[in-house]
Amino acid sequence: MCGDGANDCGALKAAHAGISLSEAESSVASPFTSKNANISCVPHVIREGRAALVTSFGIFKYMAAYSLTQFVTVMMLYSIESNLTDIEFLYIDLFLITIFAFFFGRIEAYDGPLAKSPPILSLISFSPVLSLISQVGFVILFQCIAFYAVHQTEWFEPYNATAKGEDGSLACYENYALFSVSSLQYIILALIFSKGAPYRKSVLNSWGFFTSLVVLTAFTLYLILGPSEWLIYNFDLKLPPVMSFRVVMIGIGFANFVLACFFEYFIVDYIVFRKLRFMFHNVDKSRRKYVAIERDLAKDTSWPPISSAPIQDPPVNVAWPVPNSPATISKISFGQDNKVMQKSDGIKEVTLDPSSLMLPKQRVDDNVENCCMFQTPEKLDCNLSLSSTFSSQSSRTVNYGLQPNESTMCEVYEAKPDL
C-alpha cells in the first residue's frame, strides 16, 4: 500500500508493506518512507524484502547445519574416547563459522528482473526442511566414509586413550580424517546455502564473502596436505605417512560438494520448489484468497484470457485520445520555402487547446535527439530540435505541435487547417 496523507494511515498500517510517499502523517504509520513522491520505490522494496527473507533463512540453515556437523564429528570421536583439540575448535568456530556468517548477510539484493514467484515464506515448509535434512545427511555420510577409510589403511594405528600421557594429546588418525572432512563441509555448507539469483546477487559480487571463501579454502587445503611443523604442533595433528590418503580426504570433500550442489539446486530448488510446489497445495485452505480467485478465473471460459505477448503500438488508423492538456509549439515554419523560425527569432510560444489538435499521425521518437526522454515541459520547449515539413496547400498554417504532458515520449499532432 502506498499513500501520502493522513487518510491512508489505516491502510498503510494494515498492509503487508506500507510505503509513505511523504514525510507527513502517513510516514508515522508506515514502515517505509519514500524520498520521492512516486511509486518507483516499490520494486526496490520488493527486492530488498525478498533478499532479506532469503538471507535470514540461509543463515538459519547454515548455523543449524554447522551445529549438527560439529555434533556428528564430536560424537564419532567420543566413540574412541577422543575429541577435537582446542585449536581445532577455535579455528572452526572463530574463523570458519564467524567469518562466513558475517559476510553471509552482506550480499546485496539481486538487481535484475523481479522473479514472478516470491521465495519460500515459511521456515518450516517442506523445501527448507528437506534442504536442511539432506545436507546434514550428506555430512553424516561422508564423515562415516572418512572414518571408515582411515581404518582400512595398512599404516593405521588405533587411538589409545589410556596412553595419551600427561600432555593430554588427542592426536590420532581418526581426528585428522574427521577434522579434514568436516572443515571442508563447513565451507561447502556456506556456499550451498548462500544462494544468488533471482533474489540475491551471486557470491562473486560480494568481495568479502568471496575473499574469505578463497582464503579459508586455501588454508584448509594447506592444513590437510602438508602444514608446517608449527601448525602440526599447535593443532595437535597426526598426519598420515602417505600423501595419497591426504588427497583422498580432499576427494571426499569434493564428492560431498558435488552431491550437495546437485541435490540443493536441482532436487530442492528446481523439482520440489518450482515443479511440485503447487501440485499438492490446497488453494482453498490458503490464507492468500487471491490464489483461489486466480484459479477460478483461469477455468472460467467467459473470462478473457491474459496474453503474455508484449503490447505493440496500435496502427496509425486507430483513433487516439485527444490530449488533456495544451500543446506547446517550439519551432514553426512558414511558406513553401520551408523557412524555420524558432523562439530565438522572436516568435512567442504558441499554445493550442486540445480541441484544436487532430489525432497524432506518427511517433517522432527517432527524429528527436533524446530531448523528449524524461524532460520537463520547460526544458523540452528549449531543447526541442524537430524538423517539420509543410503542405503546399496551407502555406501559413502551423502543421505540427508537441504534446509534452501526456507521456515521456514525444507525439506529433497535426493542427486543424482552419487555424
Tab-separated table of C-alpha atoms in Angstrom:
chain	number	residue	atom	x	y	z
A	1	MET	CA	0.000	0.000	0.000
A	2	CYS	CA	1.274	3.447	-0.977
A	3	GLY	CA	-0.185	6.639	0.446
A	4	ASP	CA	0.730	10.234	1.171
A	5	GLY	CA	-1.968	11.524	3.513
A	6	ALA	CA	-3.473	11.056	6.938
A	7	ASN	CA	-6.443	9.222	5.427
A	8	ASP	CA	-4.070	6.460	4.283
A	9	CYS	CA	-2.650	5.678	7.719
A	10	GLY	CA	-5.064	2.834	8.426
A	11	ALA	CA	-4.350	1.070	5.142
A	12	LEU	CA	-0.595	1.667	5.438
A	13	LYS	CA	-0.585	0.055	8.859
A	14	ALA	CA	-2.777	-2.887	7.867
A	15	ALA	CA	-0.917	-3.721	4.652
A	16	HIS	CA	1.859	-6.296	4.451
A	17	ALA	CA	4.197	-3.475	3.418
A	18	GLY	CA	3.190	0.171	3.729
A	19	ILE	CA	5.109	2.878	1.875
A	20	SER	CA	4.573	6.520	2.705
A	21	LEU	CA	5.091	8.900	-0.212
A	22	SER	CA	5.502	11.908	2.046
A	23	GLU	CA	7.094	12.760	5.362
A	24	ALA	CA	3.803	13.982	6.845
A	25	GLU	CA	1.327	11.994	8.953
A	26	SER	CA	1.430	8.897	6.780
A	27	SER	CA	5.145	8.338	7.489
A	28	VAL	CA	4.317	7.613	11.124
A	29	ALA	CA	2.073	4.645	10.312
A	30	SER	CA	4.148	3.084	7.504
A	31	PRO	CA	7.385	1.119	7.945
A	32	PHE	CA	8.842	2.618	4.754
A	33	THR	CA	9.046	6.236	3.611
A	34	SER	CA	9.955	7.197	0.066
A	35	LYS	CA	12.067	10.277	-0.556
A	36	ASN	CA	10.430	10.638	-3.960
A	37	ALA	CA	6.695	11.246	-4.105
A	38	ASN	CA	6.014	8.400	-6.529
A	39	ILE	CA	5.749	4.615	-6.521
A	40	SER	CA	9.105	3.961	-8.201
A	41	CYS	CA	10.407	2.663	-4.869
A	42	VAL	CA	8.055	-0.336	-4.847
A	43	PRO	CA	10.319	-2.675	-6.888
A	44	HIS	CA	13.244	-1.675	-4.683
A	45	VAL	CA	11.294	-2.560	-1.522
A	46	ILE	CA	10.292	-5.905	-3.051
A	47	ARG	CA	13.904	-6.739	-3.964
A	48	GLU	CA	15.246	-5.838	-0.551
A	49	GLY	CA	12.464	-7.685	1.238
A	50	ARG	CA	12.972	-10.875	-0.743
A	51	ALA	CA	16.740	-10.700	-0.285
A	52	ALA	CA	16.345	-10.199	3.474
A	53	LEU	CA	13.991	-13.185	3.721
A	54	VAL	CA	16.274	-15.493	1.732
A	55	THR	CA	19.299	-14.325	3.747
A	56	SER	CA	17.547	-14.983	7.067
A	57	PHE	CA	16.553	-18.485	6.012
A	58	GLY	CA	20.044	-19.188	4.657
A	59	ILE	CA	21.821	-18.079	7.836
A	60	PHE	CA	19.433	-20.103	9.988
A	61	LYS	CA	20.027	-23.260	7.948
A	62	TYR	CA	23.777	-22.657	7.954
A	63	MET	CA	24.007	-22.246	11.724
A	64	ALA	CA	21.762	-25.275	12.309
A	65	ALA	CA	23.788	-27.413	9.892
A	66	TYR	CA	27.061	-26.199	11.454
A	67	SER	CA	25.921	-27.261	14.927
A	68	LEU	CA	24.832	-30.693	13.708
A	69	THR	CA	28.043	-31.156	11.713
A	70	GLN	CA	30.209	-30.471	14.735
A	71	PHE	CA	27.952	-32.666	16.868
A	72	VAL	CA	28.454	-35.601	14.487
A	73	THR	CA	32.237	-35.106	14.477
A	74	VAL	CA	32.451	-34.959	18.263
A	75	MET	CA	30.196	-37.992	18.745
A	76	MET	CA	32.265	-40.109	16.361
A	77	LEU	CA	35.473	-39.105	18.172
A	78	TYR	CA	33.822	-39.786	21.517
A	79	SER	CA	33.317	-43.358	20.374
A	80	ILE	CA	37.108	-43.836	20.538
A	81	GLU	CA	37.464	-41.615	23.635
A	82	SER	CA	38.984	-38.771	21.646
A	83	ASN	CA	37.860	-35.285	20.682
A	84	LEU	CA	38.768	-32.234	18.636
A	85	THR	CA	41.600	-30.175	20.096
A	86	ASP	CA	41.072	-26.668	21.467
A	87	ILE	CA	42.810	-25.067	18.496
A	88	GLU	CA	40.659	-27.074	16.100
A	89	PHE	CA	37.506	-25.887	17.893
A	90	LEU	CA	38.831	-22.326	17.803
A	91	TYR	CA	39.632	-22.491	14.092
A	92	ILE	CA	36.185	-23.840	13.227
A	93	ASP	CA	34.143	-21.510	15.440
A	94	LEU	CA	36.122	-18.289	15.223
A	95	PHE	CA	37.445	-18.348	11.671
A	96	LEU	CA	35.241	-20.564	9.533
A	97	ILE	CA	31.795	-20.029	11.041
A	98	THR	CA	32.077	-16.429	12.270
A	99	ILE	CA	33.598	-15.040	9.077
A	100	PHE	CA	31.095	-16.764	6.796
A	101	ALA	CA	28.156	-15.750	8.992
A	102	PHE	CA	29.344	-12.125	8.961
A	103	PHE	CA	29.656	-11.841	5.182
A	104	PHE	CA	26.627	-14.047	4.533
A	105	GLY	CA	24.242	-11.222	5.330
A	106	ARG	CA	26.169	-8.565	3.420
A	107	ILE	CA	25.343	-9.881	-0.039
A	108	GLU	CA	23.120	-7.327	-1.779
A	109	ALA	CA	19.736	-7.874	-3.361
A	110	TYR	CA	19.526	-9.037	-6.958
A	111	ASP	CA	19.283	-6.053	-9.305
A	112	GLY	CA	17.952	-7.954	-12.304
A	113	PRO	CA	14.318	-8.501	-13.292
A	114	LEU	CA	11.942	-9.348	-10.468
A	115	ALA	CA	11.065	-13.021	-10.228
A	116	LYS	CA	7.419	-13.861	-10.873
A	117	SER	CA	7.151	-16.012	-7.750
A	118	PRO	CA	8.268	-14.953	-4.251
A	119	PRO	CA	10.637	-17.088	-2.164
A	120	ILE	CA	9.534	-19.549	0.484
A	121	LEU	CA	7.657	-17.647	3.174
A	122	SER	CA	7.701	-20.313	5.907
A	123	LEU	CA	10.816	-21.706	7.517
A	124	ILE	CA	9.113	-24.971	8.461
A	125	SER	CA	7.708	-25.637	4.998
A	126	PHE	CA	8.745	-28.699	3.034
A	127	SER	CA	11.552	-27.177	0.923
A	128	PRO	CA	13.675	-25.632	3.741
A	129	VAL	CA	13.245	-28.713	5.943
A	130	LEU	CA	14.188	-31.036	3.079
A	131	SER	CA	17.222	-28.882	2.275
A	132	LEU	CA	18.484	-28.915	5.862
A	133	ILE	CA	17.885	-32.631	6.434
A	134	SER	CA	19.521	-33.619	3.143
A	135	GLN	CA	22.664	-31.551	3.778
A	136	VAL	CA	23.017	-32.961	7.293
A	137	GLY	CA	22.561	-36.436	5.821
A	138	PHE	CA	25.405	-35.832	3.378
A	139	VAL	CA	27.572	-34.588	6.257
A	140	ILE	CA	26.985	-37.780	8.217
A	141	LEU	CA	27.529	-39.969	5.156
A	142	PHE	CA	30.890	-38.528	4.140
A	143	GLN	CA	32.216	-38.320	7.685
A	144	CYS	CA	31.413	-42.013	8.091
A	145	ILE	CA	33.209	-42.712	4.807
A	146	ALA	CA	36.318	-40.856	6.035
A	147	PHE	CA	36.164	-42.594	9.423
A	148	TYR	CA	35.872	-45.988	7.740
A	149	ALA	CA	38.568	-45.261	5.123
A	150	VAL	CA	41.212	-44.407	7.722
A	151	HIS	CA	40.617	-47.739	9.475
A	152	GLN	CA	41.260	-49.676	6.243
A	153	THR	CA	44.785	-48.408	5.641
A	154	GLU	CA	47.895	-50.505	6.360
A	155	TRP	CA	49.620	-47.850	8.445
A	156	PHE	CA	46.608	-47.191	10.707
A	157	GLU	CA	47.216	-47.285	14.455
A	158	PRO	CA	44.183	-47.275	16.793
A	159	TYR	CA	43.968	-44.444	19.279
A	160	ASN	CA	44.882	-45.485	22.816
A	161	ALA	CA	43.169	-43.149	25.258
A	162	THR	CA	44.982	-44.609	28.285
A	163	ALA	CA	48.418	-43.973	26.816
A	164	LYS	CA	47.978	-40.351	25.807
A	165	GLY	CA	50.332	-39.219	28.559
A	166	GLU	CA	50.408	-36.214	30.798
A	167	ASP	CA	50.280	-33.757	27.920
A	168	GLY	CA	46.738	-34.928	27.090
A	169	SER	CA	47.423	-35.247	23.378
A	170	LEU	CA	44.399	-36.061	21.270
A	171	ALA	CA	46.368	-36.607	18.065
A	172	CYS	CA	45.228	-39.629	16.103
A	173	TYR	CA	44.432	-40.594	12.553
A	174	GLU	CA	40.698	-40.531	13.195
A	175	ASN	CA	40.989	-36.960	14.455
A	176	TYR	CA	42.863	-35.949	11.309
A	177	ALA	CA	40.342	-37.595	8.976
A	178	LEU	CA	37.240	-36.151	10.634
A	179	PHE	CA	38.743	-32.690	11.131
A	180	SER	CA	39.827	-32.549	7.477
A	181	VAL	CA	36.469	-33.573	6.060
A	182	SER	CA	34.376	-31.522	8.500
A	183	SER	CA	36.421	-28.361	7.815
A	184	LEU	CA	35.651	-28.709	4.122
A	185	GLN	CA	31.992	-29.349	4.944
A	186	TYR	CA	31.650	-26.041	6.793
A	187	ILE	CA	32.866	-24.253	3.668
A	188	ILE	CA	30.547	-26.306	1.460
A	189	LEU	CA	27.518	-25.515	3.620
A	190	ALA	CA	28.256	-21.780	3.494
A	191	LEU	CA	28.476	-21.900	-0.298
A	192	ILE	CA	25.380	-24.075	-0.726
A	193	PHE	CA	23.071	-22.017	1.487
A	194	SER	CA	24.300	-18.664	0.111
A	195	LYS	CA	22.122	-18.658	-2.983
A	196	GLY	CA	22.204	-15.982	-5.647
A	197	ALA	CA	19.691	-15.101	-8.348
A	198	PRO	CA	16.817	-14.436	-8.590
A	199	TYR	CA	16.631	-12.942	-5.086
A	200	ARG	CA	20.246	-12.120	-4.176
A	201	LYS	CA	23.418	-11.354	-6.047
A	202	SER	CA	25.970	-14.070	-6.600
A	203	VAL	CA	28.761	-14.676	-4.087
A	204	LEU	CA	31.125	-13.461	-6.812
A	205	ASN	CA	29.680	-9.961	-6.394
A	206	SER	CA	30.426	-9.906	-2.659
A	207	TRP	CA	34.135	-9.261	-2.293
A	208	GLY	CA	34.102	-10.081	1.435
A	209	PHE	CA	32.366	-13.441	1.099
A	210	PHE	CA	34.322	-14.436	-1.998
A	211	THR	CA	37.680	-13.430	-0.497
A	212	SER	CA	37.009	-15.288	2.740
A	213	LEU	CA	35.865	-18.309	0.723
A	214	VAL	CA	39.097	-18.413	-1.277
A	215	VAL	CA	41.419	-17.722	1.677
A	216	LEU	CA	39.811	-20.184	4.093
A	217	THR	CA	39.584	-22.900	1.443
A	218	ALA	CA	43.262	-22.474	0.592
A	219	PHE	CA	44.304	-22.554	4.248
A	220	THR	CA	42.187	-25.643	4.943
A	221	LEU	CA	43.723	-27.456	1.990
A	222	TYR	CA	47.154	-26.470	3.313
A	223	LEU	CA	46.290	-27.973	6.714
A	224	ILE	CA	45.186	-31.199	5.056
A	225	LEU	CA	48.031	-31.694	2.586
A	226	GLY	CA	51.183	-30.512	4.315
A	227	PRO	CA	51.127	-27.968	7.137
A	228	SER	CA	54.266	-26.636	8.790
A	229	GLU	CA	55.661	-28.116	11.990
A	230	TRP	CA	54.358	-25.158	13.978
A	231	LEU	CA	50.791	-25.768	12.775
A	232	ILE	CA	51.108	-29.523	13.346
A	233	TYR	CA	52.210	-28.904	16.923
A	234	ASN	CA	49.528	-26.303	17.745
A	235	PHE	CA	46.671	-28.118	16.028
A	236	ASP	CA	47.900	-31.418	17.511
A	237	LEU	CA	47.611	-33.185	14.183
A	238	LYS	CA	48.818	-36.678	13.325
A	239	LEU	CA	49.374	-36.644	9.588
A	240	PRO	CA	49.124	-39.853	7.545
A	241	PRO	CA	52.524	-41.062	6.350
A	242	VAL	CA	51.395	-41.228	2.712
A	243	MET	CA	50.306	-38.285	0.590
A	244	SER	CA	47.738	-40.334	-1.300
A	245	PHE	CA	45.449	-40.596	1.734
A	246	ARG	CA	45.565	-36.832	2.226
A	247	VAL	CA	44.436	-36.417	-1.361
A	248	VAL	CA	41.660	-38.936	-0.667
A	249	MET	CA	40.340	-36.648	2.099
A	250	ILE	CA	40.127	-33.789	-0.390
A	251	GLY	CA	38.416	-36.112	-2.853
A	252	ILE	CA	35.804	-36.996	-0.238
A	253	GLY	CA	35.167	-33.294	0.357
A	254	PHE	CA	34.841	-32.668	-3.387
A	255	ALA	CA	32.361	-35.531	-3.758
A	256	ASN	CA	30.372	-34.039	-0.889
A	257	PHE	CA	30.335	-30.684	-2.674
A	258	VAL	CA	29.125	-32.130	-5.999
A	259	LEU	CA	26.358	-34.207	-4.412
A	260	ALA	CA	25.240	-31.323	-2.181
A	261	CYS	CA	25.060	-28.910	-5.136
A	262	PHE	CA	23.091	-31.367	-7.250
A	263	PHE	CA	20.545	-32.093	-4.549
A	264	GLU	CA	20.151	-28.471	-3.406
A	265	TYR	CA	19.868	-26.761	-6.772
A	266	PHE	CA	18.226	-29.478	-8.873
A	267	ILE	CA	16.133	-31.570	-6.491
A	268	VAL	CA	15.115	-28.941	-3.907
A	269	ASP	CA	15.055	-25.715	-5.924
A	270	TYR	CA	14.012	-26.999	-9.342
A	271	ILE	CA	11.971	-30.173	-8.775
A	272	VAL	CA	10.386	-29.547	-5.374
A	273	PHE	CA	10.115	-25.743	-5.281
A	274	ARG	CA	9.280	-24.970	-8.910
A	275	LYS	CA	7.638	-28.116	-10.282
A	276	LEU	CA	5.961	-29.808	-7.323
A	277	ARG	CA	5.306	-26.721	-5.226
A	278	PHE	CA	1.656	-26.251	-6.212
A	279	MET	CA	0.841	-29.843	-7.103
A	280	PHE	CA	-0.166	-30.779	-3.561
A	281	HIS	CA	-1.135	-27.273	-2.461
A	282	ASN	CA	-4.783	-26.805	-1.470
A	283	VAL	CA	-5.545	-23.256	-2.539
A	284	ASP	CA	-8.973	-23.326	-0.874
A	285	LYS	CA	-7.314	-23.554	2.538
A	286	SER	CA	-4.635	-20.989	1.759
A	287	ARG	CA	-4.598	-17.691	3.598
A	288	ARG	CA	-3.969	-15.973	0.283
A	289	LYS	CA	-7.505	-15.752	-1.031
A	290	TYR	CA	-6.449	-14.304	-4.362
A	291	VAL	CA	-4.857	-17.634	-5.334
A	292	ALA	CA	-8.258	-19.329	-5.383
A	293	ILE	CA	-9.721	-16.395	-7.324
A	294	GLU	CA	-6.964	-16.660	-9.941
A	295	ARG	CA	-7.642	-20.389	-10.276
A	296	ASP	CA	-11.363	-19.810	-10.784
A	297	LEU	CA	-10.752	-17.090	-13.364
A	298	ALA	CA	-8.350	-19.351	-15.261
A	299	LYS	CA	-11.050	-22.042	-15.514
A	300	ASP	CA	-13.804	-19.591	-16.446
A	301	THR	CA	-14.235	-19.691	-20.224
A	302	SER	CA	-16.218	-16.449	-20.254
A	303	TRP	CA	-13.326	-14.543	-18.703
A	304	PRO	CA	-10.938	-13.037	-21.278
A	305	PRO	CA	-7.557	-14.777	-21.346
A	306	ILE	CA	-4.458	-12.913	-20.259
A	307	SER	CA	-1.872	-12.736	-23.003
A	308	SER	CA	1.833	-12.955	-22.263
A	309	ALA	CA	2.827	-11.343	-25.563
A	310	PRO	CA	4.284	-7.825	-25.385
A	311	ILE	CA	1.895	-4.986	-26.167
A	312	GLN	CA	2.534	-3.477	-29.587
A	313	ASP	CA	1.897	0.097	-30.668
A	314	PRO	CA	-1.517	0.473	-32.325
A	315	PRO	CA	-1.658	1.154	-36.063
A	316	VAL	CA	-1.868	4.716	-37.319
A	317	ASN	CA	-5.542	4.460	-38.293
A	318	VAL	CA	-6.641	3.693	-34.747
A	319	ALA	CA	-8.432	6.602	-33.053
A	320	TRP	CA	-6.119	8.143	-30.495
A	321	PRO	CA	-7.474	10.004	-27.488
A	322	VAL	CA	-7.464	13.763	-27.670
A	323	PRO	CA	-4.793	15.183	-25.316
A	324	ASN	CA	-5.919	16.533	-21.989
A	325	SER	CA	-3.508	19.455	-21.781
A	326	PRO	CA	-2.402	22.162	-24.242
A	327	ALA	CA	0.342	21.575	-26.769
A	328	THR	CA	3.338	23.887	-26.968
A	329	ILE	CA	4.952	24.731	-30.289
A	330	SER	CA	8.656	25.475	-30.047
A	331	LYS	CA	9.601	25.568	-33.730
A	332	ILE	CA	7.353	26.580	-36.641
A	333	SER	CA	7.782	27.068	-40.389
A	334	PHE	CA	6.053	29.380	-42.840
A	335	GLY	CA	5.617	29.175	-46.570
A	336	GLN	CA	6.871	26.826	-49.187
A	337	ASP	CA	10.474	27.943	-48.755
A	338	ASN	CA	10.443	25.979	-45.511
A	339	LYS	CA	11.934	28.864	-43.554
A	340	VAL	CA	12.271	27.825	-39.918
A	341	MET	CA	11.614	30.320	-37.119
A	342	GLN	CA	12.361	29.431	-33.511
A	343	LYS	CA	11.868	31.135	-30.172
A	344	SER	CA	15.255	32.777	-30.599
A	345	ASP	CA	13.868	34.633	-33.650
A	346	GLY	CA	11.344	36.491	-31.531
A	347	ILE	CA	8.486	34.051	-32.073
A	348	LYS	CA	6.449	33.593	-28.928
A	349	GLU	CA	5.285	30.206	-27.785
A	350	VAL	CA	2.039	29.144	-29.411
A	351	THR	CA	-0.279	27.240	-27.091
A	352	LEU	CA	-3.124	25.305	-28.662
A	353	ASP	CA	-6.173	23.976	-26.872
A	354	PRO	CA	-6.759	20.210	-27.050
A	355	SER	CA	-9.815	20.762	-29.228
A	356	SER	CA	-7.679	22.408	-31.905
A	357	LEU	CA	-5.465	19.364	-32.419
A	358	MET	CA	-6.210	16.442	-34.659
A	359	LEU	CA	-5.232	12.862	-33.898
A	360	PRO	CA	-1.475	12.129	-33.958
A	361	LYS	CA	-0.183	10.871	-37.259
A	362	GLN	CA	3.104	9.279	-36.169
A	363	ARG	CA	5.621	8.987	-33.398
A	364	VAL	CA	8.768	11.020	-33.780
A	365	ASP	CA	10.893	9.293	-31.170
A	366	ASP	CA	13.648	8.651	-33.685
A	367	ASN	CA	13.623	12.216	-35.029
A	368	VAL	CA	14.086	13.830	-31.664
A	369	GLU	CA	17.624	13.798	-30.348
A	370	ASN	CA	16.935	12.414	-26.867
A	371	CYS	CA	15.275	15.653	-25.820
A	372	CYS	CA	11.922	14.056	-25.077
A	373	MET	CA	13.051	11.413	-22.615
A	374	PHE	CA	12.024	12.317	-19.091
A	375	GLN	CA	12.251	16.074	-19.665
A	376	THR	CA	10.004	18.625	-18.036
A	377	PRO	CA	7.937	20.781	-20.428
A	378	GLU	CA	10.103	23.831	-19.665
A	379	LYS	CA	13.335	22.076	-20.646
A	380	LEU	CA	11.579	20.377	-23.554
A	381	ASP	CA	10.490	23.723	-25.035
A	382	CYS	CA	14.102	24.935	-25.055
A	383	ASN	CA	15.817	21.733	-26.201
A	384	LEU	CA	13.455	20.532	-28.910
A	385	SER	CA	15.087	20.041	-32.301
A	386	LEU	CA	12.494	18.789	-34.745
A	387	SER	CA	12.474	19.419	-38.466
A	388	SER	CA	8.972	19.994	-39.807
A	389	THR	CA	7.747	19.900	-43.388
A	390	PHE	CA	4.645	21.733	-44.509
A	391	SER	CA	1.999	21.102	-47.056
A	392	SER	CA	1.907	23.404	-50.064
A	393	GLN	CA	-1.862	23.889	-49.678
A	394	SER	CA	-1.567	25.610	-46.295
A	395	SER	CA	1.373	27.933	-46.712
A	396	ARG	CA	0.928	29.825	-43.450
A	397	THR	CA	-0.520	27.159	-41.202
A	398	VAL	CA	1.235	25.611	-38.225
A	399	ASN	CA	1.419	21.980	-39.208
A	400	TYR	CA	2.791	20.158	-36.143
A	401	GLY	CA	2.515	20.606	-32.410
A	402	LEU	CA	4.092	18.861	-29.443
A	403	GLN	CA	2.166	17.340	-26.546
A	404	PRO	CA	4.757	17.033	-23.696
A	405	ASN	CA	2.445	16.444	-20.743
A	406	GLU	CA	0.783	13.222	-21.825
A	407	SER	CA	3.793	10.857	-21.700
A	408	THR	CA	7.560	10.808	-21.507
A	409	MET	CA	7.790	10.222	-25.263
A	410	CYS	CA	7.133	12.824	-27.951
A	411	GLU	CA	3.944	12.681	-30.020
A	412	VAL	CA	3.289	14.603	-33.225
A	413	TYR	CA	-0.130	16.208	-33.605
A	414	GLU	CA	-1.418	17.824	-36.776
A	415	ALA	CA	-3.095	21.189	-36.407
A	416	LYS	CA	-6.518	21.630	-37.970
A	417	PRO	CA	-6.473	23.514	-41.305
A	418	ASP	CA	-8.855	26.223	-40.100
A	419	LEU	CA	-6.354	27.700	-37.609
